[in-house]
């Protein structure tokens, strides 16, 4: 079959022949892949920098999820957590226990662009912590695909205040669901808007996270009110320096949410509700479709967090 194939880390995948994956066991079936999102996580898989990359060899087909059609014409959303056979190929083997049948009216491009972005905060707020109605959430990296969805997910799960922090004032101002905004480096505004935040969803880490933690812990209305910091990504860098005093002077809890801290069965349990909500129009990240045969070009397109590149065969 044809697939996007990474033969050397640090180079874009090329449209090449690749052996088709073979189903093994009663739960695996082959689907024709229709659409697969080019998420930041997929770029990390393809350049070998994701924490799950250790041990997975080359060549590999990138892609961590997608929408496919089975021999009976049913649409599936599936996750490809196997590091070698990803979703950016003509065909994929899917494990039906980690996949869900989509409503017939679901748009493959929109599902492929949106589901990964929504499920991130959905899982974080329901499975890594439990957002209680009336609590307040701050989203760091709120203008990206996952950040924008996180603002909306938090509101739908009952958050009262949702502070959106990002680096583009115009896009922040246009964010649906945000009750307040702050620029990423504006410690004063983050401190002021963060006095009664309960949960932070952090897609950036590194300096923006360190600065926001310092600003928020120094200005808590009640330092004994728990502040739960959930890291989901590292768009600004993989390391942050935290002063020890931040952990002693407030009730700061730092944890992460992602593959590993969440079991794949936990992730799949939540997918049907999220997929149905997307199919019904509750959430949408705009897809930027690129045909599979142009995958190499897709890798060179400038980063644009307002939409999501989707590799497709429609
Ligand atoms: N753990 C999980 O379950 C999970 C699931 C999905 C995604 N993620 C992770 O979440 C992160 C964001 O993903 P995404 O889909 O939102 O990506 P995206 O759509 O490309 O958005 C990236 C976001 O990061 C911001 N950004 C990039 N570089 C920055 C920097 N140096 N300083 C400050 N802000 C910066 C962007 O700001 P602009 O909008 O101004 O460009 C944008 O808000 C990634 O690390 C991804 O791997 C995690």
PDB file of C-alpha atoms in Angstrom, residues 6-312:
ATOM      1  CA  UNK A   6       9.459   8.353   7.836  1.00  0.00           C
ATOM      2  CA  UNK A   7      12.834   6.828   7.028  1.00  0.00           C
ATOM      3  CA  UNK A   8      15.018   9.251   9.007  1.00  0.00           C
ATOM      4  CA  UNK A   9      14.092  11.343  12.056  1.00  0.00           C
ATOM      5  CA  UNK A  10      14.117  15.042  11.275  1.00  0.00           C
ATOM      6  CA  UNK A  11      12.999  14.588   7.671  1.00  0.00           C
ATOM      7  CA  UNK A  12       9.439  14.880   6.372  1.00  0.00           C
ATOM      8  CA  UNK A  13       7.590  11.649   5.650  1.00  0.00           C
ATOM      9  CA  UNK A  14       7.449  10.682   1.972  1.00  0.00           C
ATOM     10  CA  UNK A  15       4.643   9.048  -0.002  1.00  0.00           C
ATOM     11  CA  UNK A  16       6.093   5.579  -0.496  1.00  0.00           C
ATOM     12  CA  UNK A  17       5.192   1.903  -0.685  1.00  0.00           C
ATOM     13  CA  UNK A  18       4.935   0.324   2.754  1.00  0.00           C
ATOM     14  CA  UNK A  19       3.858  -3.203   3.704  1.00  0.00           C
ATOM     15  CA  UNK A  20       0.195  -3.255   4.633  1.00  0.00           C
ATOM     16  CA  UNK A  21      -0.452  -4.104   8.276  1.00  0.00           C
ATOM     17  CA  UNK A  22      -2.008  -7.520   8.944  1.00  0.00           C
ATOM     18  CA  UNK A  23      -4.807  -7.980  11.461  1.00  0.00           C
ATOM     19  CA  UNK A  24      -3.958 -10.306  14.328  1.00  0.00           C
ATOM     20  CA  UNK A  25      -6.590 -11.623  16.652  1.00  0.00           C
ATOM     21  CA  UNK A  26     -10.347 -11.387  16.775  1.00  0.00           C
ATOM     22  CA  UNK A  27     -10.472  -7.697  17.706  1.00  0.00           C
ATOM     23  CA  UNK A  28      -8.462  -6.370  14.750  1.00  0.00           C
ATOM     24  CA  UNK A  29      -9.890  -5.345  11.383  1.00  0.00           C
ATOM     25  CA  UNK A  30      -8.568  -3.476   8.343  1.00  0.00           C
ATOM     26  CA  UNK A  31     -10.048  -0.091   7.422  1.00  0.00           C
ATOM     27  CA  UNK A  32      -9.515   2.214   4.462  1.00  0.00           C
ATOM     28  CA  UNK A  33      -8.175   5.367   6.041  1.00  0.00           C
ATOM     29  CA  UNK A  34     -10.132   8.469   5.049  1.00  0.00           C
ATOM     30  CA  UNK A  35      -8.600  11.150   7.253  1.00  0.00           C
ATOM     31  CA  UNK A  36      -5.841  11.566   9.845  1.00  0.00           C
ATOM     32  CA  UNK A  37      -4.934  14.744  11.733  1.00  0.00           C
ATOM     33  CA  UNK A  38      -1.444  16.202  11.653  1.00  0.00           C
ATOM     34  CA  UNK A  39      -1.351  17.007  15.374  1.00  0.00           C
ATOM     35  CA  UNK A  40       1.753  18.360  17.164  1.00  0.00           C
ATOM     36  CA  UNK A  41       2.039  14.905  18.748  1.00  0.00           C
ATOM     37  CA  UNK A  42       2.328  13.382  15.243  1.00  0.00           C
ATOM     38  CA  UNK A  43       5.173  15.752  14.362  1.00  0.00           C
ATOM     39  CA  UNK A  44       6.920  14.625  17.554  1.00  0.00           C
ATOM     40  CA  UNK A  45       6.346  10.969  16.647  1.00  0.00           C
ATOM     41  CA  UNK A  46       7.824  11.614  13.197  1.00  0.00           C
ATOM     42  CA  UNK A  47      10.901  13.434  14.502  1.00  0.00           C
ATOM     43  CA  UNK A  48      11.436  10.942  17.339  1.00  0.00           C
ATOM     44  CA  UNK A  49      11.048  13.521  20.119  1.00  0.00           C
ATOM     45  CA  UNK A  50       7.850  12.249  21.771  1.00  0.00           C
ATOM     46  CA  UNK A  51       8.284  10.432  25.075  1.00  0.00           C
ATOM     47  CA  UNK A  52       6.694   7.323  23.557  1.00  0.00           C
ATOM     48  CA  UNK A  53       9.273   7.248  20.719  1.00  0.00           C
ATOM     49  CA  UNK A  54      11.938   5.372  22.692  1.00  0.00           C
ATOM     50  CA  UNK A  55      12.179   1.861  21.322  1.00  0.00           C
ATOM     51  CA  UNK A  56      10.118   2.378  18.182  1.00  0.00           C
ATOM     52  CA  UNK A  57      12.314   1.972  15.136  1.00  0.00           C
ATOM     53  CA  UNK A  58      12.361   3.284  11.594  1.00  0.00           C
ATOM     54  CA  UNK A  59      10.836   3.264   9.078  1.00  0.00           C
ATOM     55  CA  UNK A  60       7.484   4.212  10.522  1.00  0.00           C
ATOM     56  CA  UNK A  61       4.142   5.498   9.332  1.00  0.00           C
ATOM     57  CA  UNK A  62       3.130   8.528  11.420  1.00  0.00           C
ATOM     58  CA  UNK A  63      -0.379   9.272  12.650  1.00  0.00           C
ATOM     59  CA  UNK A  64      -1.902   8.610  16.058  1.00  0.00           C
ATOM     60  CA  UNK A  65      -5.574   8.572  15.138  1.00  0.00           C
ATOM     61  CA  UNK A  66      -7.895   8.748  12.195  1.00  0.00           C
ATOM     62  CA  UNK A  67     -11.216   8.000  10.572  1.00  0.00           C
ATOM     63  CA  UNK A  68     -11.569   4.885   8.435  1.00  0.00           C
ATOM     64  CA  UNK A  69     -14.215   2.867   6.642  1.00  0.00           C
ATOM     65  CA  UNK A  70     -14.529  -0.893   7.115  1.00  0.00           C
ATOM     66  CA  UNK A  71     -15.598  -3.520   4.573  1.00  0.00           C
ATOM     67  CA  UNK A  72     -19.241  -3.076   5.625  1.00  0.00           C
ATOM     68  CA  UNK A  73     -19.133   0.679   4.988  1.00  0.00           C
ATOM     69  CA  UNK A  74     -19.123   1.666   8.650  1.00  0.00           C
ATOM     70  CA  UNK A  75     -17.127   4.726   9.731  1.00  0.00           C
ATOM     71  CA  UNK A  76     -14.706   4.252  12.601  1.00  0.00           C
ATOM     72  CA  UNK A  77     -12.656   6.676  14.673  1.00  0.00           C
ATOM     73  CA  UNK A  78      -9.549   4.813  15.723  1.00  0.00           C
ATOM     74  CA  UNK A  79      -6.357   5.413  17.645  1.00  0.00           C
ATOM     75  CA  UNK A  80      -3.027   4.138  16.305  1.00  0.00           C
ATOM     76  CA  UNK A  81      -0.878   3.866  19.360  1.00  0.00           C
ATOM     77  CA  UNK A  82       1.453   1.354  17.699  1.00  0.00           C
ATOM     78  CA  UNK A  83       4.617   3.332  16.924  1.00  0.00           C
ATOM     79  CA  UNK A  84       5.242   1.741  13.493  1.00  0.00           C
ATOM     80  CA  UNK A  85       1.896   1.502  11.690  1.00  0.00           C
ATOM     81  CA  UNK A  86       0.254   4.900  12.083  1.00  0.00           C
ATOM     82  CA  UNK A  87      -2.847   6.300  10.455  1.00  0.00           C
ATOM     83  CA  UNK A  88      -1.281   8.219   7.530  1.00  0.00           C
ATOM     84  CA  UNK A  89      -1.618   5.349   5.083  1.00  0.00           C
ATOM     85  CA  UNK A  90      -4.117   3.908   2.637  1.00  0.00           C
ATOM     86  CA  UNK A  91      -5.074   1.251   5.157  1.00  0.00           C
ATOM     87  CA  UNK A  92      -4.770   0.693   8.868  1.00  0.00           C
ATOM     88  CA  UNK A  93      -5.424  -2.188  11.193  1.00  0.00           C
ATOM     89  CA  UNK A  94      -7.602  -1.047  14.033  1.00  0.00           C
ATOM     90  CA  UNK A  95      -8.327  -2.669  17.357  1.00  0.00           C
ATOM     91  CA  UNK A  96     -12.091  -2.477  17.672  1.00  0.00           C
ATOM     92  CA  UNK A  97     -11.768  -2.331  21.470  1.00  0.00           C
ATOM     93  CA  UNK A  98      -9.933   1.005  21.114  1.00  0.00           C
ATOM     94  CA  UNK A  99     -12.079   2.377  18.290  1.00  0.00           C
ATOM     95  CA  UNK A 100     -15.645   3.609  17.986  1.00  0.00           C
ATOM     96  CA  UNK A 101     -18.224   3.453  15.227  1.00  0.00           C
ATOM     97  CA  UNK A 102     -19.137   7.006  14.251  1.00  0.00           C
ATOM     98  CA  UNK A 103     -22.601   8.303  13.475  1.00  0.00           C
ATOM     99  CA  UNK A 104     -23.259   7.903   9.731  1.00  0.00           C
ATOM    100  CA  UNK A 105     -23.525  11.699   9.308  1.00  0.00           C
ATOM    101  CA  UNK A 106     -20.095  12.373  10.861  1.00  0.00           C
ATOM    102  CA  UNK A 107     -17.696  14.340   8.616  1.00  0.00           C
ATOM    103  CA  UNK A 108     -14.359  12.449   8.538  1.00  0.00           C
ATOM    104  CA  UNK A 109     -12.294  15.616   8.076  1.00  0.00           C
ATOM    105  CA  UNK A 110     -13.886  17.432  11.006  1.00  0.00           C
ATOM    106  CA  UNK A 111     -13.650  14.395  13.275  1.00  0.00           C
ATOM    107  CA  UNK A 112      -9.978  13.890  12.350  1.00  0.00           C
ATOM    108  CA  UNK A 113      -9.222  17.573  12.998  1.00  0.00           C
ATOM    109  CA  UNK A 114     -11.215  17.912  16.195  1.00  0.00           C
ATOM    110  CA  UNK A 115     -11.431  14.731  18.253  1.00  0.00           C
ATOM    111  CA  UNK A 116      -7.830  14.695  19.470  1.00  0.00           C
ATOM    112  CA  UNK A 117      -8.151  18.363  20.416  1.00  0.00           C
ATOM    113  CA  UNK A 118     -11.337  17.843  22.447  1.00  0.00           C
ATOM    114  CA  UNK A 119     -10.480  14.553  24.119  1.00  0.00           C
ATOM    115  CA  UNK A 120      -7.310  16.074  25.619  1.00  0.00           C
ATOM    116  CA  UNK A 121      -9.080  18.413  28.019  1.00  0.00           C
ATOM    117  CA  UNK A 122     -12.119  16.159  28.354  1.00  0.00           C
ATOM    118  CA  UNK A 123      -9.930  13.371  29.760  1.00  0.00           C
ATOM    119  CA  UNK A 124      -7.880  15.770  31.852  1.00  0.00           C
ATOM    120  CA  UNK A 125     -10.986  17.269  33.471  1.00  0.00           C
ATOM    121  CA  UNK A 126     -12.872  14.024  33.935  1.00  0.00           C
ATOM    122  CA  UNK A 127     -10.201  11.362  34.442  1.00  0.00           C
ATOM    123  CA  UNK A 128      -7.012  13.021  35.737  1.00  0.00           C
ATOM    124  CA  UNK A 129      -8.876  15.509  37.897  1.00  0.00           C
ATOM    125  CA  UNK A 130     -12.588  16.007  38.374  1.00  0.00           C
ATOM    126  CA  UNK A 131     -13.856  19.440  37.501  1.00  0.00           C
ATOM    127  CA  UNK A 132     -16.758  20.241  39.762  1.00  0.00           C
ATOM    128  CA  UNK A 133     -19.465  22.623  38.512  1.00  0.00           C
ATOM    129  CA  UNK A 134     -18.674  26.146  39.636  1.00  0.00           C
ATOM    130  CA  UNK A 135     -14.905  25.691  39.735  1.00  0.00           C
ATOM    131  CA  UNK A 136     -12.605  28.008  37.797  1.00  0.00           C
ATOM    132  CA  UNK A 137     -10.175  26.954  35.062  1.00  0.00           C
ATOM    133  CA  UNK A 138      -7.229  28.681  33.394  1.00  0.00           C
ATOM    134  CA  UNK A 139      -6.042  27.482  29.979  1.00  0.00           C
ATOM    135  CA  UNK A 140      -2.419  28.163  29.062  1.00  0.00           C
ATOM    136  CA  UNK A 141      -2.033  28.029  25.279  1.00  0.00           C
ATOM    137  CA  UNK A 142      -5.698  28.829  24.687  1.00  0.00           C
ATOM    138  CA  UNK A 143      -5.535  29.848  21.020  1.00  0.00           C
ATOM    139  CA  UNK A 144      -4.259  26.477  19.768  1.00  0.00           C
ATOM    140  CA  UNK A 145      -6.510  23.657  18.596  1.00  0.00           C
ATOM    141  CA  UNK A 146      -6.545  21.867  21.947  1.00  0.00           C
ATOM    142  CA  UNK A 147      -6.549  25.115  23.928  1.00  0.00           C
ATOM    143  CA  UNK A 148      -9.609  26.507  22.137  1.00  0.00           C
ATOM    144  CA  UNK A 149     -11.441  23.253  22.674  1.00  0.00           C
ATOM    145  CA  UNK A 150     -10.297  23.183  26.326  1.00  0.00           C
ATOM    146  CA  UNK A 151     -12.001  26.519  26.992  1.00  0.00           C
ATOM    147  CA  UNK A 152     -15.246  25.165  25.577  1.00  0.00           C
ATOM    148  CA  UNK A 153     -14.965  21.757  27.257  1.00  0.00           C
ATOM    149  CA  UNK A 154     -14.374  23.410  30.638  1.00  0.00           C
ATOM    150  CA  UNK A 155     -17.489  25.566  30.230  1.00  0.00           C
ATOM    151  CA  UNK A 156     -19.611  22.607  29.112  1.00  0.00           C
ATOM    152  CA  UNK A 157     -18.412  20.564  32.088  1.00  0.00           C
ATOM    153  CA  UNK A 158     -19.637  23.329  34.375  1.00  0.00           C
ATOM    154  CA  UNK A 159     -16.699  25.667  34.954  1.00  0.00           C
ATOM    155  CA  UNK A 160     -17.749  29.094  36.154  1.00  0.00           C
ATOM    156  CA  UNK A 161     -14.757  31.255  35.166  1.00  0.00           C
ATOM    157  CA  UNK A 162     -12.447  30.217  32.312  1.00  0.00           C
ATOM    158  CA  UNK A 163      -9.368  32.380  31.871  1.00  0.00           C
ATOM    159  CA  UNK A 164      -7.780  32.003  28.429  1.00  0.00           C
ATOM    160  CA  UNK A 165      -4.049  32.748  28.233  1.00  0.00           C
ATOM    161  CA  UNK A 166      -2.357  33.083  24.843  1.00  0.00           C
ATOM    162  CA  UNK A 167       0.023  35.226  22.860  1.00  0.00           C
ATOM    163  CA  UNK A 168      -2.329  36.641  20.227  1.00  0.00           C
ATOM    164  CA  UNK A 169      -4.674  39.319  21.634  1.00  0.00           C
ATOM    165  CA  UNK A 170      -7.046  39.343  18.653  1.00  0.00           C
ATOM    166  CA  UNK A 171      -7.564  35.599  18.681  1.00  0.00           C
ATOM    167  CA  UNK A 172      -7.921  35.611  22.473  1.00  0.00           C
ATOM    168  CA  UNK A 173     -10.629  38.244  22.241  1.00  0.00           C
ATOM    169  CA  UNK A 174     -12.573  36.107  19.774  1.00  0.00           C
ATOM    170  CA  UNK A 175     -12.452  32.902  21.850  1.00  0.00           C
ATOM    171  CA  UNK A 176     -15.902  31.481  22.582  1.00  0.00           C
ATOM    172  CA  UNK A 177     -16.385  30.532  26.229  1.00  0.00           C
ATOM    173  CA  UNK A 178     -13.595  32.574  27.831  1.00  0.00           C
ATOM    174  CA  UNK A 179     -14.679  34.802  30.706  1.00  0.00           C
ATOM    175  CA  UNK A 180     -11.303  36.603  30.905  1.00  0.00           C
ATOM    176  CA  UNK A 181      -8.096  36.660  28.912  1.00  0.00           C
ATOM    177  CA  UNK A 182      -4.417  37.372  29.520  1.00  0.00           C
ATOM    178  CA  UNK A 183      -1.325  37.480  27.358  1.00  0.00           C
ATOM    179  CA  UNK A 184       1.144  34.651  27.941  1.00  0.00           C
ATOM    180  CA  UNK A 185       3.900  36.862  29.383  1.00  0.00           C
ATOM    181  CA  UNK A 186       1.636  39.264  31.287  1.00  0.00           C
ATOM    182  CA  UNK A 187       2.318  38.097  34.851  1.00  0.00           C
ATOM    183  CA  UNK A 188       0.329  40.948  36.387  1.00  0.00           C
ATOM    184  CA  UNK A 189      -2.905  40.057  34.568  1.00  0.00           C
ATOM    185  CA  UNK A 190      -2.371  36.322  35.096  1.00  0.00           C
ATOM    186  CA  UNK A 191      -1.864  36.956  38.823  1.00  0.00           C
ATOM    187  CA  UNK A 192      -4.997  39.118  39.016  1.00  0.00           C
ATOM    188  CA  UNK A 193      -7.244  36.793  37.004  1.00  0.00           C
ATOM    189  CA  UNK A 194      -5.787  33.705  38.672  1.00  0.00           C
ATOM    190  CA  UNK A 195      -6.557  34.435  42.314  1.00  0.00           C
ATOM    191  CA  UNK A 196      -9.414  31.911  42.476  1.00  0.00           C
ATOM    192  CA  UNK A 197      -8.440  29.435  39.781  1.00  0.00           C
ATOM    193  CA  UNK A 198      -8.868  25.774  40.770  1.00  0.00           C
ATOM    194  CA  UNK A 199      -7.463  23.946  37.729  1.00  0.00           C
ATOM    195  CA  UNK A 200      -4.924  24.951  35.084  1.00  0.00           C
ATOM    196  CA  UNK A 201      -4.764  23.130  31.738  1.00  0.00           C
ATOM    197  CA  UNK A 202      -1.248  23.789  30.473  1.00  0.00           C
ATOM    198  CA  UNK A 203      -0.361  23.098  26.842  1.00  0.00           C
ATOM    199  CA  UNK A 204       2.907  25.081  26.889  1.00  0.00           C
ATOM    200  CA  UNK A 205       5.139  24.233  29.886  1.00  0.00           C
ATOM    201  CA  UNK A 206       8.664  25.795  29.993  1.00  0.00           C
ATOM    202  CA  UNK A 207       8.954  29.522  30.674  1.00  0.00           C
ATOM    203  CA  UNK A 208       5.265  30.449  30.207  1.00  0.00           C
ATOM    204  CA  UNK A 209       4.249  27.796  32.774  1.00  0.00           C
ATOM    205  CA  UNK A 210       7.000  28.753  35.226  1.00  0.00           C
ATOM    206  CA  UNK A 211       6.058  32.436  34.995  1.00  0.00           C
ATOM    207  CA  UNK A 212       2.358  31.741  35.355  1.00  0.00           C
ATOM    208  CA  UNK A 213       2.927  29.516  38.405  1.00  0.00           C
ATOM    209  CA  UNK A 214       5.079  32.197  40.029  1.00  0.00           C
ATOM    210  CA  UNK A 215       2.460  34.857  39.296  1.00  0.00           C
ATOM    211  CA  UNK A 216      -0.454  32.784  40.527  1.00  0.00           C
ATOM    212  CA  UNK A 217       1.025  31.387  43.733  1.00  0.00           C
ATOM    213  CA  UNK A 218       2.109  34.840  44.838  1.00  0.00           C
ATOM    214  CA  UNK A 219      -1.421  36.161  44.539  1.00  0.00           C
ATOM    215  CA  UNK A 220      -3.854  33.489  45.771  1.00  0.00           C
ATOM    216  CA  UNK A 221      -6.950  34.871  47.467  1.00  0.00           C
ATOM    217  CA  UNK A 222      -6.705  31.856  49.803  1.00  0.00           C
ATOM    218  CA  UNK A 223      -3.395  29.957  49.648  1.00  0.00           C
ATOM    219  CA  UNK A 224      -5.056  26.832  51.094  1.00  0.00           C
ATOM    220  CA  UNK A 225      -7.452  26.641  48.145  1.00  0.00           C
ATOM    221  CA  UNK A 226      -6.112  23.788  45.965  1.00  0.00           C
ATOM    222  CA  UNK A 227      -4.540  24.828  42.665  1.00  0.00           C
ATOM    223  CA  UNK A 228      -4.211  21.782  40.403  1.00  0.00           C
ATOM    224  CA  UNK A 229      -1.801  22.244  37.519  1.00  0.00           C
ATOM    225  CA  UNK A 230      -2.368  19.723  34.724  1.00  0.00           C
ATOM    226  CA  UNK A 231       0.312  19.647  32.054  1.00  0.00           C
ATOM    227  CA  UNK A 232      -0.845  18.361  28.662  1.00  0.00           C
ATOM    228  CA  UNK A 233       1.798  19.618  26.247  1.00  0.00           C
ATOM    229  CA  UNK A 234       5.132  21.326  25.811  1.00  0.00           C
ATOM    230  CA  UNK A 235       4.735  23.746  22.927  1.00  0.00           C
ATOM    231  CA  UNK A 236       7.099  26.224  24.625  1.00  0.00           C
ATOM    232  CA  UNK A 237       9.677  23.619  25.637  1.00  0.00           C
ATOM    233  CA  UNK A 238      10.207  20.409  27.604  1.00  0.00           C
ATOM    234  CA  UNK A 239      11.589  21.863  30.870  1.00  0.00           C
ATOM    235  CA  UNK A 240      10.362  24.367  33.451  1.00  0.00           C
ATOM    236  CA  UNK A 241      12.038  25.599  36.614  1.00  0.00           C
ATOM    237  CA  UNK A 242       9.780  25.687  39.668  1.00  0.00           C
ATOM    238  CA  UNK A 243      10.764  27.360  42.922  1.00  0.00           C
ATOM    239  CA  UNK A 244      10.308  24.932  45.829  1.00  0.00           C
ATOM    240  CA  UNK A 245       8.516  27.662  47.753  1.00  0.00           C
ATOM    241  CA  UNK A 246       5.660  27.526  45.239  1.00  0.00           C
ATOM    242  CA  UNK A 247       4.893  24.025  46.487  1.00  0.00           C
ATOM    243  CA  UNK A 248       5.005  24.987  50.163  1.00  0.00           C
ATOM    244  CA  UNK A 249       3.338  28.381  50.117  1.00  0.00           C
ATOM    245  CA  UNK A 250       0.142  27.249  48.352  1.00  0.00           C
ATOM    246  CA  UNK A 251      -1.757  24.022  47.808  1.00  0.00           C
ATOM    247  CA  UNK A 252      -0.221  23.533  44.357  1.00  0.00           C
ATOM    248  CA  UNK A 253      -0.528  20.057  42.843  1.00  0.00           C
ATOM    249  CA  UNK A 254       1.328  19.399  39.583  1.00  0.00           C
ATOM    250  CA  UNK A 255       0.419  16.448  37.381  1.00  0.00           C
ATOM    251  CA  UNK A 256       0.091  15.552  33.729  1.00  0.00           C
ATOM    252  CA  UNK A 257      -2.481  14.008  31.432  1.00  0.00           C
ATOM    253  CA  UNK A 258      -1.622  11.943  28.368  1.00  0.00           C
ATOM    254  CA  UNK A 259      -0.736   8.548  26.985  1.00  0.00           C
ATOM    255  CA  UNK A 260       0.655   6.551  29.895  1.00  0.00           C
ATOM    256  CA  UNK A 261      -0.943   8.480  32.734  1.00  0.00           C
ATOM    257  CA  UNK A 262      -4.244   7.530  31.074  1.00  0.00           C
ATOM    258  CA  UNK A 263      -4.866   3.914  30.114  1.00  0.00           C
ATOM    259  CA  UNK A 264      -5.900   3.443  26.488  1.00  0.00           C
ATOM    260  CA  UNK A 265      -9.093   1.764  27.732  1.00  0.00           C
ATOM    261  CA  UNK A 266      -9.892   4.939  29.688  1.00  0.00           C
ATOM    262  CA  UNK A 267      -9.374   7.025  26.572  1.00  0.00           C
ATOM    263  CA  UNK A 268     -11.624   4.832  24.437  1.00  0.00           C
ATOM    264  CA  UNK A 269     -14.348   4.789  27.058  1.00  0.00           C
ATOM    265  CA  UNK A 270     -14.743   8.543  26.662  1.00  0.00           C
ATOM    266  CA  UNK A 271     -14.482   8.709  22.847  1.00  0.00           C
ATOM    267  CA  UNK A 272     -18.110   7.852  21.915  1.00  0.00           C
ATOM    268  CA  UNK A 273     -19.526  10.820  23.833  1.00  0.00           C
ATOM    269  CA  UNK A 274     -16.929  13.179  22.392  1.00  0.00           C
ATOM    270  CA  UNK A 275     -17.383  11.845  18.835  1.00  0.00           C
ATOM    271  CA  UNK A 276     -21.159  12.238  19.085  1.00  0.00           C
ATOM    272  CA  UNK A 277     -20.790  15.805  20.361  1.00  0.00           C
ATOM    273  CA  UNK A 278     -18.482  16.687  17.449  1.00  0.00           C
ATOM    274  CA  UNK A 279     -20.773  15.004  14.911  1.00  0.00           C
ATOM    275  CA  UNK A 280     -23.630  17.102  16.310  1.00  0.00           C
ATOM    276  CA  UNK A 281     -21.634  20.308  15.894  1.00  0.00           C
ATOM    277  CA  UNK A 282     -20.808  21.022  19.553  1.00  0.00           C
ATOM    278  CA  UNK A 283     -17.064  21.375  18.848  1.00  0.00           C
ATOM    279  CA  UNK A 284     -15.149  22.009  15.646  1.00  0.00           C
ATOM    280  CA  UNK A 285     -11.551  22.627  14.679  1.00  0.00           C
ATOM    281  CA  UNK A 286     -11.374  23.726  11.065  1.00  0.00           C
ATOM    282  CA  UNK A 287      -9.694  21.053   8.935  1.00  0.00           C
ATOM    283  CA  UNK A 288      -7.076  22.041   6.380  1.00  0.00           C
ATOM    284  CA  UNK A 289      -7.205  19.028   4.038  1.00  0.00           C
ATOM    285  CA  UNK A 290      -4.067  17.786   2.257  1.00  0.00           C
ATOM    286  CA  UNK A 291      -4.164  14.594   0.138  1.00  0.00           C
ATOM    287  CA  UNK A 292      -2.052  11.686   1.345  1.00  0.00           C
ATOM    288  CA  UNK A 293       0.126  11.839  -1.780  1.00  0.00           C
ATOM    289  CA  UNK A 294       1.120  15.423  -0.798  1.00  0.00           C
ATOM    290  CA  UNK A 295       2.087  14.476   2.753  1.00  0.00           C
ATOM    291  CA  UNK A 296       5.690  15.612   2.338  1.00  0.00           C
ATOM    292  CA  UNK A 297       4.469  19.083   1.371  1.00  0.00           C
ATOM    293  CA  UNK A 298       2.076  19.135   4.355  1.00  0.00           C
ATOM    294  CA  UNK A 299       5.049  18.897   6.720  1.00  0.00           C
ATOM    295  CA  UNK A 300       6.531  22.080   5.243  1.00  0.00           C
ATOM    296  CA  UNK A 301       3.406  24.227   5.606  1.00  0.00           C
ATOM    297  CA  UNK A 302       3.793  27.053   8.124  1.00  0.00           C
ATOM    298  CA  UNK A 303       2.394  26.388  11.600  1.00  0.00           C
ATOM    299  CA  UNK A 304      -1.147  27.730  11.895  1.00  0.00           C
ATOM    300  CA  UNK A 305      -2.872  26.913  15.158  1.00  0.00           C
ATOM    301  CA  UNK A 306      -6.214  28.314  13.893  1.00  0.00           C
ATOM    302  CA  UNK A 307      -6.826  25.132  11.873  1.00  0.00           C
ATOM    303  CA  UNK A 308      -5.583  21.557  11.689  1.00  0.00           C
ATOM    304  CA  UNK A 309      -3.923  19.905   8.699  1.00  0.00           C
ATOM    305  CA  UNK A 310      -5.744  16.672   7.893  1.00  0.00           C
ATOM    306  CA  UNK A 311      -4.130  14.109   5.609  1.00  0.00           C
ATOM    307  CA  UNK A 312      -6.931  12.494   3.641  1.00  0.00           C
TER     308      UNK A 312
END
